[in-house]
Amino acid sequence: MVRLTAWVSGTVQGVGFRAYVRSRGRRLGLVGSATNLADGRVEVIVEGPRADCQTLLEMLRAGHTPGRTTQVTYSWSPPSGDLLNFVRK
């Protein structure tokens, strides 16, 4: 189990991006959140098996999402265990 935190830049607010991430995350059995940030990015935090988190990360990086993704930065860390569902904020 791991925690993935990704920051997605581009046209990712107001285009259904967070709903897309939530849907894909749930299908993979992940828990987490997708949150709009004041600077126009979306922060994605997910926890689950590393392979499933990696799959979601590749979906974010591939650019086949609503809107237009220009950059994805990310970090891996141990899971905190405080996430119980997948929410968009």
PDB file of C-alpha atoms in Angstrom:
ATOM      1  CA  MET A   1       0.000   0.000   0.000  1.00  0.00           C
ATOM      2  CA  VAL A   2       1.184   3.502  -0.916  1.00  0.00           C
ATOM      3  CA  ARG A   3       0.029   7.094  -1.065  1.00  0.00           C
ATOM      4  CA  LEU A   4       0.321   9.004  -4.323  1.00  0.00           C
ATOM      5  CA  THR A   5       0.022  12.788  -4.369  1.00  0.00           C
ATOM      6  CA  ALA A   6      -0.145  14.344  -7.836  1.00  0.00           C
ATOM      7  CA  TRP A   7      -0.515  17.942  -8.929  1.00  0.00           C
ATOM      8  CA  VAL A   8      -2.050  18.313 -12.370  1.00  0.00           C
ATOM      9  CA  SER A   9      -1.614  21.524 -14.389  1.00  0.00           C
ATOM     10  CA  GLY A  10      -3.426  22.683 -17.491  1.00  0.00           C
ATOM     11  CA  THR A  11      -7.102  23.268 -18.190  1.00  0.00           C
ATOM     12  CA  VAL A  12      -8.308  20.980 -15.411  1.00  0.00           C
ATOM     13  CA  GLN A  13     -10.844  23.051 -13.480  1.00  0.00           C
ATOM     14  CA  GLY A  14     -14.475  23.404 -14.524  1.00  0.00           C
ATOM     15  CA  VAL A  15     -14.243  20.667 -17.186  1.00  0.00           C
ATOM     16  CA  GLY A  16     -15.218  17.499 -15.284  1.00  0.00           C
ATOM     17  CA  PHE A  17     -11.634  16.541 -14.479  1.00  0.00           C
ATOM     18  CA  ARG A  18     -12.208  15.823 -10.771  1.00  0.00           C
ATOM     19  CA  ALA A  19     -15.269  13.673 -11.551  1.00  0.00           C
ATOM     20  CA  TYR A  20     -13.161  11.745 -14.075  1.00  0.00           C
ATOM     21  CA  VAL A  21     -10.411  11.153 -11.497  1.00  0.00           C
ATOM     22  CA  ARG A  22     -12.929  10.080  -8.876  1.00  0.00           C
ATOM     23  CA  SER A  23     -14.606   7.638 -11.262  1.00  0.00           C
ATOM     24  CA  ARG A  24     -11.317   6.089 -12.401  1.00  0.00           C
ATOM     25  CA  GLY A  25      -9.990   5.940  -8.857  1.00  0.00           C
ATOM     26  CA  ARG A  26     -13.082   4.147  -7.600  1.00  0.00           C
ATOM     27  CA  ARG A  27     -12.913   1.649 -10.477  1.00  0.00           C
ATOM     28  CA  LEU A  28      -9.367   0.846  -9.406  1.00  0.00           C
ATOM     29  CA  GLY A  29     -10.476   0.387  -5.788  1.00  0.00           C
ATOM     30  CA  LEU A  30      -8.541   3.416  -4.549  1.00  0.00           C
ATOM     31  CA  VAL A  31      -9.504   5.901  -1.857  1.00  0.00           C
ATOM     32  CA  GLY A  32      -8.589   9.553  -1.995  1.00  0.00           C
ATOM     33  CA  SER A  33      -9.543  12.996  -3.182  1.00  0.00           C
ATOM     34  CA  ALA A  34      -9.313  15.390  -6.119  1.00  0.00           C
ATOM     35  CA  THR A  35      -9.197  19.029  -5.064  1.00  0.00           C
ATOM     36  CA  ASN A  36      -9.136  22.299  -7.028  1.00  0.00           C
ATOM     37  CA  LEU A  37      -6.257  24.517  -5.938  1.00  0.00           C
ATOM     38  CA  ALA A  38      -6.292  28.312  -6.021  1.00  0.00           C
ATOM     39  CA  ASP A  39      -3.483  28.376  -8.627  1.00  0.00           C
ATOM     40  CA  GLY A  40      -5.583  26.455 -11.194  1.00  0.00           C
ATOM     41  CA  ARG A  41      -4.086  23.018 -10.597  1.00  0.00           C
ATOM     42  CA  VAL A  42      -5.879  19.955  -9.247  1.00  0.00           C
ATOM     43  CA  GLU A  43      -4.326  18.011  -6.374  1.00  0.00           C
ATOM     44  CA  VAL A  44      -5.000  14.269  -6.501  1.00  0.00           C
ATOM     45  CA  ILE A  45      -4.300  12.171  -3.401  1.00  0.00           C
ATOM     46  CA  VAL A  46      -4.901   8.426  -3.552  1.00  0.00           C
ATOM     47  CA  GLU A  47      -4.035   5.406  -1.450  1.00  0.00           C
ATOM     48  CA  GLY A  48      -4.035   1.750  -2.404  1.00  0.00           C
ATOM     49  CA  PRO A  49      -1.824  -0.883  -3.992  1.00  0.00           C
ATOM     50  CA  ARG A  50       1.122   0.700  -5.808  1.00  0.00           C
ATOM     51  CA  ALA A  51       0.212  -0.907  -9.144  1.00  0.00           C
ATOM     52  CA  ASP A  52      -3.299   0.593  -9.038  1.00  0.00           C
ATOM     53  CA  CYS A  53      -1.990   4.020  -8.026  1.00  0.00           C
ATOM     54  CA  GLN A  54       0.534   3.791 -10.872  1.00  0.00           C
ATOM     55  CA  THR A  55      -2.303   2.988 -13.296  1.00  0.00           C
ATOM     56  CA  LEU A  56      -4.185   6.125 -12.210  1.00  0.00           C
ATOM     57  CA  LEU A  57      -1.004   8.183 -12.507  1.00  0.00           C
ATOM     58  CA  GLU A  58      -0.510   6.947 -16.067  1.00  0.00           C
ATOM     59  CA  MET A  59      -4.110   7.927 -16.869  1.00  0.00           C
ATOM     60  CA  LEU A  60      -3.388  11.436 -15.581  1.00  0.00           C
ATOM     61  CA  ARG A  61      -0.136  11.672 -17.536  1.00  0.00           C
ATOM     62  CA  ALA A  62      -1.587  10.292 -20.793  1.00  0.00           C
ATOM     63  CA  GLY A  63      -3.781  13.355 -21.239  1.00  0.00           C
ATOM     64  CA  HIS A  64      -6.932  11.413 -22.173  1.00  0.00           C
ATOM     65  CA  THR A  65      -8.864  13.313 -19.515  1.00  0.00           C
ATOM     66  CA  PRO A  66     -11.470  16.070 -19.645  1.00  0.00           C
ATOM     67  CA  GLY A  67      -9.798  19.404 -20.286  1.00  0.00           C
ATOM     68  CA  ARG A  68      -6.121  19.570 -21.185  1.00  0.00           C
ATOM     69  CA  THR A  69      -3.296  18.317 -18.998  1.00  0.00           C
ATOM     70  CA  THR A  70       0.034  20.076 -19.520  1.00  0.00           C
ATOM     71  CA  GLN A  71       2.066  18.779 -16.558  1.00  0.00           C
ATOM     72  CA  VAL A  72       1.782  16.204 -13.805  1.00  0.00           C
ATOM     73  CA  THR A  73       4.165  16.278 -10.867  1.00  0.00           C
ATOM     74  CA  TYR A  74       3.854  13.664  -8.157  1.00  0.00           C
ATOM     75  CA  SER A  75       5.331  12.100  -5.048  1.00  0.00           C
ATOM     76  CA  TRP A  76       5.073   8.724  -3.336  1.00  0.00           C
ATOM     77  CA  SER A  77       4.810   8.240   0.427  1.00  0.00           C
ATOM     78  CA  PRO A  78       3.572   5.685   2.944  1.00  0.00           C
ATOM     79  CA  PRO A  79      -0.221   5.582   3.289  1.00  0.00           C
ATOM     80  CA  SER A  80      -1.706   7.556   6.166  1.00  0.00           C
ATOM     81  CA  GLY A  81      -4.829   5.400   6.387  1.00  0.00           C
ATOM     82  CA  ASP A  82      -7.054   8.452   6.948  1.00  0.00           C
ATOM     83  CA  LEU A  83      -8.833   8.170   3.592  1.00  0.00           C
ATOM     84  CA  LEU A  84     -12.016   6.117   3.618  1.00  0.00           C
ATOM     85  CA  ASN A  85     -13.691   6.942   0.307  1.00  0.00           C
ATOM     86  CA  PHE A  86     -12.966   8.872  -2.876  1.00  0.00           C
ATOM     87  CA  VAL A  87     -14.183  12.467  -2.835  1.00  0.00           C
ATOM     88  CA  ARG A  88     -13.829  15.528  -4.977  1.00  0.00           C
ATOM     89  CA  LYS A  89     -13.448  18.853  -3.223  1.00  0.00           C
TER      90      LYS A  89
END
